[in-house]
């Protein structure tokens, strides 16, 4: 039998506000444990929450960019459960009346554009964090994150493959980054994702029993976890057994999902409206004001790069996937108008290194200023394109000015004709066979001779002058 997977994703993104959602504590990541706390976010008796308007604004901004409808009336509810990182024993969330509903984003699959529905987007507070001791005999709790503002974005079960899930998340992350709603740093937990997945006979309308997957710390992990879970469910059904509705944890090192809790153990959250917070009533004018602050998004930038700079669609897509990379590119182009040259250095040299080392543009020391300086040095003939690669690598690691690197390492291009002529003479003397081959019509022999001069000058010879000298000497 042929099966089809049905996948829905729940994404939590931390909103980029200065303070927490219901108190004035700093909402910044990190800090010494329990230093960004007050009686409010520690749930001391008698404290009351006050809603952060900026969190609502960022929530609306994200929801609008996700093509959602903003509800004029939404409300906070208490989601009751016990856990040591949640001192109130309830989380303030939105259940019955979320901030926004009925959105979508388009993903570009190999079969074309696919519209993925967004069921709802709502605001809630984050919990603290438990730090378990290595020996497993105690745990510590840090409340710095307690009360940090979150937006939860719930997709419709419109995704059918792990690849589509990956595409959806990549697009969603890009939207949240471009709108500056969240920094989306998965390693700092400001973007987290759970997945629901079930399988059914292909063509069937009826949904199979789903499992929920947790503990996936990268988009790649989510893709792998879904691949594994779909295969696991297939094996269960093929054995004639039934899939059990349960929550499963992804073990990245072992590459498997493991039962966390079954439906019987699932919490009943006993939601009810939070009596400490008035409903959120959003005026149309406010929505329009927020809408006017939405900047150019990735797909718009992509189209502009194709139109304005004449970049190939693929290149424009790669450059605009990440806002930070795209901002970097734009800053270079502002100072060095040959966009294609800038794009080539980013697409070929920079991304190869970043991908190989698993880094992002913000993890390296290269600045747009230094890249532009280096391009100008190539144009002026101060360094060759080949030497530039060495300079580039050094700039990435050290952030140094390219002219400093060239000076320190003695990489200035050798353009002195008299000096090069001496080297060319030596090379010609030592390679008479290649000279004869070239004269007999073997063009490749010429390339070999150029290579020998480059080798003798450790790559520093100006290739244009070397070519000229060699031709003069051989052709006469
Ligand atoms: Zn606080």
Coordinates of C-alpha atoms and ligand atoms in Angstrom, one line a residue:
X1 CA 0.0 0.0 0.0
X2 CA 1.2 3.5 -0.7
X3 CA 1.0 5.9 2.2
X4 CA 0.9 9.7 2.5
X5 CA 2.0 11.6 5.5
X6 CA 0.0 14.5 7.0
X7 CA 2.1 17.0 9.0
X8 CA 1.2 20.0 11.1
X9 CA 3.8 22.3 12.8
X10 CA 3.6 24.4 16.0
X11 CA 6.3 27.0 16.1
X12 CA 7.1 29.1 19.1
X13 CA 9.1 32.3 18.5
X14 CA 10.3 34.7 21.1
X15 CA 9.3 38.2 20.4
X16 CA 12.1 40.9 20.2
X17 CA 10.7 43.2 22.9
X18 CA 13.0 44.9 25.5
X19 CA 10.9 43.7 28.5
X20 CA 8.9 40.7 29.3
X21 CA 5.2 40.3 28.3
X22 CA 3.6 41.0 31.7
X23 CA 6.4 42.8 33.7
X24 CA 9.2 45.3 33.1
X25 CA 12.1 42.8 33.5
X26 CA 14.6 42.6 30.7
X27 CA 13.6 40.0 28.1
X28 CA 17.2 39.5 26.9
X29 CA 18.7 36.1 26.4
X30 CA 21.3 34.9 28.9
X31 CA 22.5 36.8 32.0
X32 CA 23.5 35.3 35.3
X33 CA 20.7 33.0 36.5
X34 CA 17.7 34.6 38.1
X35 CA 18.9 38.2 37.6
X36 CA 16.1 39.2 35.1
X37 CA 13.3 38.6 37.6
X38 CA 10.8 40.4 39.8
X39 CA 8.0 39.4 42.1
X40 CA 5.7 39.3 39.0
X41 CA 7.6 36.8 36.9
X42 CA 8.5 34.8 40.0
X43 CA 4.7 34.5 40.7
X44 CA 4.8 36.0 44.2
X45 CA 1.3 36.2 45.7
X46 CA -0.4 39.5 45.2
X47 CA 1.4 40.5 42.0
X48 CA -0.6 41.3 38.8
X49 CA 0.3 41.1 35.1
X50 CA 0.4 44.2 32.9
X51 CA 0.4 43.5 29.2
X52 CA 3.4 44.8 27.1
X53 CA 1.9 46.8 24.2
X54 CA 5.0 46.2 22.1
X55 CA 4.5 42.4 22.3
X56 CA 1.0 42.8 20.9
X57 CA 2.4 45.0 18.1
X58 CA 5.0 42.5 17.2
X59 CA 2.5 39.7 17.3
X60 CA 0.2 41.6 14.9
X61 CA 3.2 42.4 12.6
X62 CA 4.1 38.7 12.4
X63 CA 0.4 37.7 11.9
X64 CA 0.0 40.3 9.1
X65 CA 3.2 39.1 7.3
X66 CA 1.7 35.6 7.6
X67 CA -1.5 36.8 5.8
X68 CA -3.6 36.2 9.0
X69 CA -6.8 37.9 9.9
X70 CA -6.4 39.9 13.2
X71 CA -9.3 39.3 15.6
X72 CA -10.7 42.6 16.9
X73 CA -11.2 40.9 20.3
X74 CA -8.8 38.4 21.8
X75 CA -8.3 37.2 25.3
X76 CA -5.8 35.6 27.6
X77 CA -6.5 32.2 29.3
X78 CA -4.8 30.3 32.0
X79 CA -3.3 27.0 30.9
X80 CA -2.9 25.0 34.1
X81 CA -0.2 22.5 34.7
X82 CA 2.5 21.9 37.2
X83 CA 6.2 22.0 36.4
X84 CA 9.1 23.4 38.5
X85 CA 10.0 26.0 35.9
X86 CA 6.4 27.5 36.1
X87 CA 6.0 28.9 39.6
X88 CA 2.4 30.1 39.0
X89 CA 1.4 26.5 38.1
X90 CA -0.3 28.1 35.0
X91 CA 0.9 29.7 31.8
X92 CA -0.8 32.7 30.5
X93 CA -1.7 31.9 26.9
X94 CA -4.6 32.4 24.5
X95 CA -7.0 29.5 23.9
X96 CA -10.5 30.4 22.8
X97 CA -9.8 33.8 21.2
X98 CA -6.3 33.9 19.7
X99 CA -4.7 37.1 18.3
X100 CA -5.0 36.0 14.7
X101 CA -6.4 33.2 12.5
X102 CA -6.6 32.0 8.9
X103 CA -3.3 32.9 7.4
X104 CA -1.0 31.1 4.9
X105 CA 2.5 31.1 3.5
X106 CA 3.6 29.9 0.1
X107 CA 6.4 27.5 -0.2
X108 CA 8.3 26.7 -3.4
X109 CA 8.3 22.9 -3.8
X110 CA 9.7 21.0 -6.8
X111 CA 6.1 20.6 -8.0
X112 CA 5.5 24.3 -7.8
X113 CA 4.1 26.8 -5.3
X114 CA 2.1 25.2 -2.4
X115 CA 0.0 27.2 -0.1
X116 CA 0.3 26.1 3.6
X117 CA -2.5 27.3 5.8
X118 CA -1.9 28.9 9.2
X119 CA -4.7 28.0 11.6
X120 CA -3.9 30.5 14.3
X121 CA -1.2 32.7 15.9
X122 CA -1.5 33.6 19.5
X123 CA 0.5 35.3 22.3
X124 CA 1.8 33.6 25.4
X125 CA 4.5 33.8 28.1
X126 CA 7.5 31.5 28.2
X127 CA 8.4 29.4 31.2
X128 CA 11.8 29.4 33.1
X129 CA 14.5 26.9 32.4
X130 CA 15.6 23.8 34.3
X131 CA 19.3 23.0 34.3
X132 CA 19.8 19.3 35.2
X133 CA 23.0 18.4 37.0
X134 CA 25.4 16.0 35.2
X135 CA 25.0 13.4 37.9
X136 CA 21.2 13.5 37.7
X137 CA 20.8 14.0 41.4
X138 CA 19.5 17.6 41.3
X139 CA 18.2 20.3 39.0
X140 CA 18.6 24.1 39.2
X141 CA 16.0 26.5 37.9
X142 CA 16.6 29.8 36.1
X143 CA 13.7 32.2 35.8
X144 CA 15.3 34.7 33.5
X145 CA 13.2 33.4 30.6
X146 CA 10.0 33.2 32.7
X147 CA 7.5 35.7 31.2
X148 CA 9.4 36.3 28.0
X149 CA 6.9 37.0 25.2
X150 CA 6.2 34.3 22.7
X151 CA 4.1 34.0 19.6
X152 CA 2.9 30.5 18.8
X153 CA 2.1 29.8 15.1
X154 CA 0.1 26.7 14.4
X155 CA 0.0 25.5 10.8
X156 CA -2.9 23.6 9.2
X157 CA -2.0 19.9 8.5
X158 CA -1.2 20.9 4.9
X159 CA 2.4 19.5 4.8
X160 CA 2.9 16.1 3.3
X161 CA 6.6 15.5 3.3
X162 CA 9.5 16.2 5.7
X163 CA 11.0 18.4 2.9
X164 CA 7.9 20.5 2.8
X165 CA 8.1 20.9 6.6
X166 CA 11.7 22.1 6.1
X167 CA 10.6 24.6 3.4
X168 CA 7.8 25.9 5.5
X169 CA 10.1 26.5 8.5
X170 CA 12.7 28.2 6.4
X171 CA 10.1 30.5 4.9
X172 CA 8.5 31.2 8.3
X173 CA 11.9 32.0 9.9
X174 CA 12.7 34.3 7.0
X175 CA 9.4 36.2 7.5
X176 CA 10.0 36.5 11.3
X177 CA 13.6 37.7 10.7
X178 CA 12.7 40.2 7.9
X179 CA 9.9 41.8 10.0
X180 CA 12.3 41.9 13.0
X181 CA 9.7 40.2 15.1
X182 CA 12.1 37.6 16.4
X183 CA 15.9 36.8 16.1
X184 CA 14.9 33.2 15.5
X185 CA 18.1 31.8 17.1
X186 CA 17.3 28.1 17.5
X187 CA 20.5 27.6 19.5
X188 CA 19.2 30.1 22.1
X189 CA 15.7 28.7 22.0
X190 CA 14.1 31.8 20.5
X191 CA 12.7 29.6 17.8
X192 CA 11.3 26.1 18.7
X193 CA 9.1 23.7 16.8
X194 CA 6.9 20.7 17.6
X195 CA 5.4 18.5 14.9
X196 CA 2.3 16.5 14.6
X197 CA 2.5 13.6 12.1
X198 CA 0.2 10.8 10.9
X199 CA 0.0 8.7 7.8
X200 CA -2.9 7.4 5.7
X201 CA -3.5 5.5 2.6
X202 CA -2.7 7.7 -0.4
X203 CA -5.9 9.3 -1.7
X204 CA -7.8 8.7 1.5
X205 CA -9.6 11.6 3.2
X206 CA -9.6 10.2 6.7
X207 CA -6.8 11.2 9.0
X208 CA -4.7 8.5 10.7
X209 CA -3.8 8.6 14.4
X210 CA -1.1 11.3 15.0
X211 CA 1.9 11.4 17.2
X212 CA 3.5 14.6 18.4
X213 CA 7.2 15.0 18.1
X214 CA 9.3 17.2 20.5
X215 CA 12.9 18.0 21.3
X216 CA 14.1 18.9 17.8
X217 CA 16.8 21.6 17.9
X218 CA 17.4 22.4 14.2
X219 CA 15.4 22.3 11.0
X220 CA 17.6 19.4 9.9
X221 CA 16.6 17.5 13.1
X222 CA 12.9 18.2 12.4
X223 CA 13.3 16.8 8.9
X224 CA 15.1 13.7 10.1
X225 CA 12.7 13.2 13.0
X226 CA 9.7 13.3 10.6
X227 CA 11.4 10.9 8.1
X228 CA 12.0 8.5 10.9
X229 CA 8.6 8.8 12.4
X230 CA 6.8 8.3 9.1
X231 CA 8.8 5.1 8.5
X232 CA 8.1 3.9 12.0
X233 CA 4.3 4.4 11.6
X234 CA 4.4 2.6 8.3
X235 CA 6.1 -0.4 9.9
X236 CA 3.5 -0.4 12.7
X237 CA 0.6 -0.4 10.2
X238 CA 2.2 -3.0 8.0
X239 CA 2.5 -5.3 11.0
X240 CA -1.3 -5.0 11.3
X241 CA -1.0 -3.0 14.5
X242 CA -2.3 0.5 15.3
X243 CA -0.4 3.7 15.8
X244 CA -0.9 5.0 19.4
X245 CA -1.6 8.6 20.0
X246 CA 1.3 9.8 22.0
X247 CA 4.1 12.4 22.4
X248 CA 7.5 11.2 21.3
X249 CA 10.9 12.7 21.9
X250 CA 13.5 12.9 19.1
X251 CA 16.9 11.5 20.1
X252 CA 19.2 13.3 17.7
X253 CA 22.4 11.3 18.5
X254 CA 20.6 7.9 18.0
X255 CA 18.3 9.2 15.2
X256 CA 15.1 7.8 16.6
X257 CA 11.9 8.9 18.3
X258 CA 11.1 7.6 21.8
X259 CA 7.7 7.5 23.7
X260 CA 7.5 10.4 26.2
X261 CA 3.9 10.1 27.3
X262 CA 0.7 8.5 25.9
X263 CA -2.7 10.0 25.5
X264 CA -3.8 8.7 28.9
X265 CA -1.0 10.6 30.6
X266 CA -1.7 13.8 28.6
X267 CA -2.4 16.9 30.8
X268 CA -5.9 18.4 30.9
X269 CA -5.0 22.1 31.0
X270 CA -8.4 23.2 32.4
X271 CA -8.2 26.5 30.4
X272 CA -10.2 29.4 31.7
X273 CA -10.1 33.2 31.0
X274 CA -7.4 34.9 33.1
X275 CA -9.3 37.3 35.4
X276 CA -6.3 39.5 35.9
X277 CA -6.1 40.6 32.3
X278 CA -8.7 42.6 30.3
X279 CA -9.4 41.4 26.8
X280 CA -7.3 42.8 24.0
X281 CA -9.4 45.0 21.8
X282 CA -7.6 46.0 18.6
X283 CA -8.7 49.0 16.6
X284 CA -8.5 48.9 12.8
X285 CA -6.2 52.0 12.8
X286 CA -3.7 50.3 15.0
X287 CA -3.6 47.3 12.6
X288 CA -3.0 49.6 9.7
X289 CA -0.3 51.5 11.6
X290 CA 1.5 48.2 12.2
X291 CA 1.0 47.1 8.6
X292 CA 2.7 50.2 7.4
X293 CA 5.8 49.1 9.3
X294 CA 6.2 45.8 7.6
X295 CA 9.4 46.0 5.5
X296 CA 10.3 44.4 2.2
X297 CA 10.1 40.6 2.7
X298 CA 12.4 38.0 1.2
X299 CA 10.4 37.2 -1.9
X300 CA 10.1 40.9 -2.7
X301 CA 13.8 41.4 -2.3
X302 CA 14.4 38.3 -4.4
X303 CA 12.4 39.8 -7.3
X304 CA 14.2 43.1 -6.9
X305 CA 17.6 41.5 -7.1
X306 CA 16.6 39.8 -10.4
X307 CA 15.1 43.0 -11.8
X308 CA 17.7 45.6 -10.6
X309 CA 20.9 43.6 -10.5
X310 CA 20.2 41.0 -13.2
X311 CA 21.1 38.2 -10.9
X312 CA 20.0 34.6 -11.8
X313 CA 16.9 33.5 -9.9
X314 CA 18.8 30.9 -7.9
X315 CA 21.4 33.3 -6.7
X316 CA 18.8 35.9 -5.8
X317 CA 17.0 33.2 -3.8
X318 CA 20.1 32.1 -1.9
X319 CA 21.1 35.7 -1.1
X320 CA 17.7 36.7 0.3
X321 CA 17.0 33.5 2.2
X322 CA 18.6 35.0 5.3
X323 CA 18.0 38.6 6.1
X324 CA 21.5 39.0 7.6
X325 CA 23.2 37.7 4.4
X326 CA 21.0 39.8 2.3
X327 CA 21.7 43.0 4.4
X328 CA 25.4 42.2 4.1
X329 CA 25.1 41.9 0.3
X330 CA 23.2 45.2 0.1
X331 CA 25.7 47.1 2.1
X332 CA 28.5 45.9 -0.2
X333 CA 26.5 46.8 -3.3
X334 CA 26.0 50.3 -1.9
X335 CA 29.7 50.8 -1.9
X336 CA 30.7 48.7 -4.9
X337 CA 28.0 48.8 -7.6
X338 CA 29.1 45.7 -9.5
X339 CA 26.4 43.5 -7.9
X340 CA 27.3 40.4 -9.9
X341 CA 30.9 40.5 -8.7
X342 CA 29.8 40.9 -5.1
X343 CA 27.2 38.2 -5.5
X344 CA 29.9 35.8 -6.9
X345 CA 32.2 36.3 -4.0
X346 CA 29.3 35.7 -1.5
X347 CA 27.8 32.7 -3.5
X348 CA 31.0 30.9 -4.3
X349 CA 33.7 31.8 -1.7
X350 CA 31.7 32.9 1.4
X351 CA 28.9 30.4 1.4
X352 CA 31.2 27.5 0.7
X353 CA 33.2 28.3 3.8
X354 CA 30.1 29.0 5.9
X355 CA 28.4 25.8 4.9
X356 CA 31.5 23.7 5.4
X357 CA 32.0 25.1 8.9
X358 CA 28.3 25.2 9.8
X359 CA 28.4 29.0 10.4
X360 CA 26.2 32.0 9.8
X361 CA 27.2 35.4 8.5
X362 CA 27.0 36.8 12.0
X363 CA 29.6 34.3 13.3
X364 CA 32.4 35.6 11.2
X365 CA 34.6 38.7 11.3
X366 CA 34.2 39.7 7.6
X367 CA 32.7 43.2 7.2
X368 CA 31.2 44.6 4.0
X369 CA 33.8 47.4 4.1
X370 CA 36.7 45.0 4.0
X371 CA 35.1 42.9 1.2
X372 CA 34.7 46.1 -0.9
X373 CA 38.3 47.1 -0.2
X374 CA 39.5 43.8 -1.4
X375 CA 37.4 44.0 -4.6
X376 CA 39.0 47.4 -5.3
X377 CA 42.4 45.9 -4.8
X378 CA 41.7 43.3 -7.4
X379 CA 40.5 45.9 -9.8
X380 CA 43.6 48.0 -9.4
X381 CA 45.8 45.0 -9.9
X382 CA 47.3 45.2 -6.4
X383 CA 46.4 41.6 -5.9
X384 CA 45.5 38.8 -8.3
X385 CA 42.2 37.0 -8.1
X386 CA 44.0 33.9 -6.8
X387 CA 45.8 35.8 -4.0
X388 CA 42.5 37.4 -3.1
X389 CA 41.2 34.0 -2.0
X390 CA 44.0 33.8 0.6
X391 CA 43.2 37.4 1.7
X392 CA 39.5 36.6 1.8
X393 CA 40.0 33.6 4.1
X394 CA 42.2 35.7 6.4
X395 CA 39.6 38.4 6.6
X396 CA 36.9 35.9 7.5
X397 CA 39.0 34.6 10.4
X398 CA 40.6 37.8 11.7
X399 CA 38.4 40.7 10.5
X400 CA 41.6 42.5 9.4
X401 CA 41.8 45.1 6.7
X402 CA 42.8 43.5 3.4
X403 CA 45.6 45.9 2.7
X404 CA 47.1 45.0 6.1
X405 CA 46.9 41.3 5.3
X406 CA 48.5 41.9 1.9
X407 CA 51.3 43.9 3.5
X408 CA 51.9 41.5 6.4
X409 CA 52.0 38.4 4.2
X410 CA 53.9 40.0 1.3
X411 CA 51.1 39.2 -1.2
X412 CA 51.3 42.3 -3.4
X413 CA 50.9 41.3 -7.0
X414 CA 54.1 41.3 -9.0
X415 CA 53.6 43.7 -12.0
X416 CA 57.1 44.9 -12.6
X417 CA 57.8 43.9 -16.2
X418 CA 61.6 43.8 -15.8
X419 CA 61.5 41.5 -12.9
X420 CA 58.9 39.3 -14.5
X421 CA 60.9 39.1 -17.7
X422 CA 63.8 37.5 -15.8
X423 CA 61.5 34.8 -14.4
X424 CA 59.9 34.2 -17.8
X425 CA 63.3 33.7 -19.4
X426 CA 64.3 31.1 -16.8
X427 CA 61.0 29.3 -17.2
X428 CA 61.4 29.3 -21.0
X429 CA 65.0 27.9 -20.7
X430 CA 63.9 25.1 -18.5
X431 CA 60.9 24.1 -20.5
X432 CA 62.1 24.0 -24.1
X433 CA 59.9 21.0 -24.8
X434 CA 56.7 22.9 -23.9
X435 CA 57.8 25.8 -26.0
X436 CA 58.2 23.5 -29.0
X437 CA 54.8 21.8 -28.3
X438 CA 53.1 25.2 -28.2
X439 CA 54.8 26.2 -31.5
X440 CA 53.5 22.9 -32.9
X441 CA 49.9 23.9 -32.1
X442 CA 49.5 22.4 -28.6
X443 CA 47.7 25.3 -26.9
X444 CA 47.7 23.6 -23.5
X445 CA 51.5 23.9 -23.4
X446 CA 51.1 27.7 -23.1
X447 CA 48.9 27.3 -20.0
X448 CA 51.6 25.1 -18.5
X449 CA 54.2 27.8 -19.1
X450 CA 52.0 30.4 -17.4
X451 CA 51.5 28.0 -14.5
X452 CA 55.3 27.6 -14.2
X453 CA 55.7 31.4 -13.9
X454 CA 52.9 31.6 -11.3
X455 CA 54.5 28.8 -9.4
X456 CA 57.9 30.5 -9.4
X457 CA 56.4 33.7 -8.0
X458 CA 54.2 31.8 -5.5
X459 CA 51.1 33.0 -7.3
X460 CA 52.0 36.7 -7.1
X461 CA 52.8 37.3 -10.7
X462 CA 50.2 39.5 -12.6
X463 CA 48.8 37.0 -15.0
X464 CA 48.0 39.6 -17.7
X465 CA 51.7 40.7 -17.9
X466 CA 52.9 37.1 -17.7
X467 CA 50.7 36.2 -20.7
X468 CA 51.9 39.2 -22.6
X469 CA 55.6 38.5 -22.0
X470 CA 55.3 34.8 -22.8
X471 CA 53.6 35.6 -26.1
X472 CA 56.1 38.2 -27.1
X473 CA 59.0 35.9 -26.4
X474 CA 57.7 32.8 -28.0
X475 CA 55.8 34.3 -31.0
X476 CA 58.6 36.8 -31.5
Ligands
LIG1 ZN1 9.6 40.3 36.0

